[in-house]
Amino acid sequence: MGEHQNEWTRVEAEKGISQVLDAAKELGVQRVSDGDGTFEVRFVSSRRKIRAQDYLARGGPIDE
């Protein structure tokens, strides 16, 4: 892995793609640099998350 937890050279990423993908899932965006620029690898969960604001806006019973 590169000198930072989220930075990889293209050669490193190609040799350890599973590590790059695992790091994206666990640590967030991973950047893979090559001579022309940078790729960003990010994990997007298939589980739909509801924002707290939306959850609270639903309302609910009030215990008296």
PDB file of N, CA and C in Angstrom, residues 1-9 12 19-20 23 27-33:
ATOM      1  N   MET A   1       0.848  -1.164   0.000  1.00  0.00           N
ATOM      2  CA  MET A   1       0.000   0.000   0.000  1.00  0.00           C
ATOM      3  C   MET A   1       0.891   1.222   0.000  1.00  0.00           C
ATOM      4  N   GLY A   2       0.389   2.340  -0.507  1.00  0.00           N
ATOM      5  CA  GLY A   2       1.149   3.577  -0.558  1.00  0.00           C
ATOM      6  C   GLY A   2       1.461   4.096   0.831  1.00  0.00           C
ATOM      7  N   GLU A   3       2.079   5.243   0.880  1.00  0.00           N
ATOM      8  CA  GLU A   3       2.508   5.743   2.188  1.00  0.00           C
ATOM      9  C   GLU A   3       1.342   6.154   3.077  1.00  0.00           C
ATOM     10  N   HIS A   4       0.197   6.441   2.500  1.00  0.00           N
ATOM     11  CA  HIS A   4      -1.001   6.743   3.281  1.00  0.00           C
ATOM     12  C   HIS A   4      -1.957   5.570   3.168  1.00  0.00           C
ATOM     13  N   GLN A   5      -2.857   5.432   4.106  1.00  0.00           N
ATOM     14  CA  GLN A   5      -3.765   4.295   4.118  1.00  0.00           C
ATOM     15  C   GLN A   5      -4.699   4.259   2.917  1.00  0.00           C
ATOM     16  N   ASN A   6      -4.920   5.367   2.270  1.00  0.00           N
ATOM     17  CA  ASN A   6      -5.891   5.379   1.179  1.00  0.00           C
ATOM     18  C   ASN A   6      -5.270   5.677  -0.180  1.00  0.00           C
ATOM     19  N   GLU A   7      -3.966   5.604  -0.302  1.00  0.00           N
ATOM     20  CA  GLU A   7      -3.311   5.917  -1.573  1.00  0.00           C
ATOM     21  C   GLU A   7      -2.514   4.724  -2.071  1.00  0.00           C
ATOM     22  N   TRP A   8      -2.689   4.421  -3.359  1.00  0.00           N
ATOM     23  CA  TRP A   8      -2.050   3.280  -3.981  1.00  0.00           C
ATOM     24  C   TRP A   8      -1.467   3.711  -5.317  1.00  0.00           C
ATOM     25  N   THR A   9      -0.395   3.076  -5.736  1.00  0.00           N
ATOM     26  CA  THR A   9       0.037   3.243  -7.118  1.00  0.00           C
ATOM     27  C   THR A   9      -0.795   2.262  -7.950  1.00  0.00           C
ATOM     28  N   GLU A  12       0.530  -1.290  -7.474  1.00  0.00           N
ATOM     29  CA  GLU A  12       0.113  -1.868  -6.200  1.00  0.00           C
ATOM     30  C   GLU A  12      -1.349  -2.310  -6.253  1.00  0.00           C
ATOM     31  N   GLN A  19      -7.398  -6.147  -1.803  1.00  0.00           N
ATOM     32  CA  GLN A  19      -7.038  -5.289  -0.674  1.00  0.00           C
ATOM     33  C   GLN A  19      -7.563  -3.875  -0.875  1.00  0.00           C
ATOM     34  N   VAL A  20      -7.503  -3.385  -2.104  1.00  0.00           N
ATOM     35  CA  VAL A  20      -8.027  -2.052  -2.407  1.00  0.00           C
ATOM     36  C   VAL A  20      -9.530  -2.022  -2.154  1.00  0.00           C
ATOM     37  N   ALA A  23     -10.300  -2.215   1.562  1.00  0.00           N
ATOM     38  CA  ALA A  23      -9.978  -0.934   2.199  1.00  0.00           C
ATOM     39  C   ALA A  23     -11.048   0.108   1.888  1.00  0.00           C
ATOM     40  N   LEU A  27     -12.462   1.530   5.085  1.00  0.00           N
ATOM     41  CA  LEU A  27     -11.819   2.794   5.435  1.00  0.00           C
ATOM     42  C   LEU A  27     -12.311   3.992   4.629  1.00  0.00           C
ATOM     43  N   GLY A  28     -13.062   3.732   3.561  1.00  0.00           N
ATOM     44  CA  GLY A  28     -13.525   4.840   2.728  1.00  0.00           C
ATOM     45  C   GLY A  28     -12.775   4.897   1.413  1.00  0.00           C
ATOM     46  N   VAL A  29     -12.882   6.011   0.751  1.00  0.00           N
ATOM     47  CA  VAL A  29     -12.353   6.184  -0.602  1.00  0.00           C
ATOM     48  C   VAL A  29     -10.862   5.855  -0.666  1.00  0.00           C
ATOM     49  N   GLN A  30     -10.514   5.067  -1.690  1.00  0.00           N
ATOM     50  CA  GLN A  30      -9.124   4.718  -1.963  1.00  0.00           C
ATOM     51  C   GLN A  30      -8.731   5.384  -3.276  1.00  0.00           C
ATOM     52  N   ARG A  31      -7.546   5.959  -3.317  1.00  0.00           N
ATOM     53  CA  ARG A  31      -7.072   6.646  -4.515  1.00  0.00           C
ATOM     54  C   ARG A  31      -5.938   5.850  -5.144  1.00  0.00           C
ATOM     55  N   VAL A  32      -6.083   5.605  -6.443  1.00  0.00           N
ATOM     56  CA  VAL A  32      -5.083   4.855  -7.198  1.00  0.00           C
ATOM     57  C   VAL A  32      -4.533   5.795  -8.258  1.00  0.00           C
ATOM     58  N   SER A  33      -3.236   6.082  -8.167  1.00  0.00           N
ATOM     59  CA  SER A  33      -2.652   7.036  -9.105  1.00  0.00           C
ATOM     60  C   SER A  33      -1.870   6.322 -10.197  1.00  0.00           C
TER      61      SER A  33
END
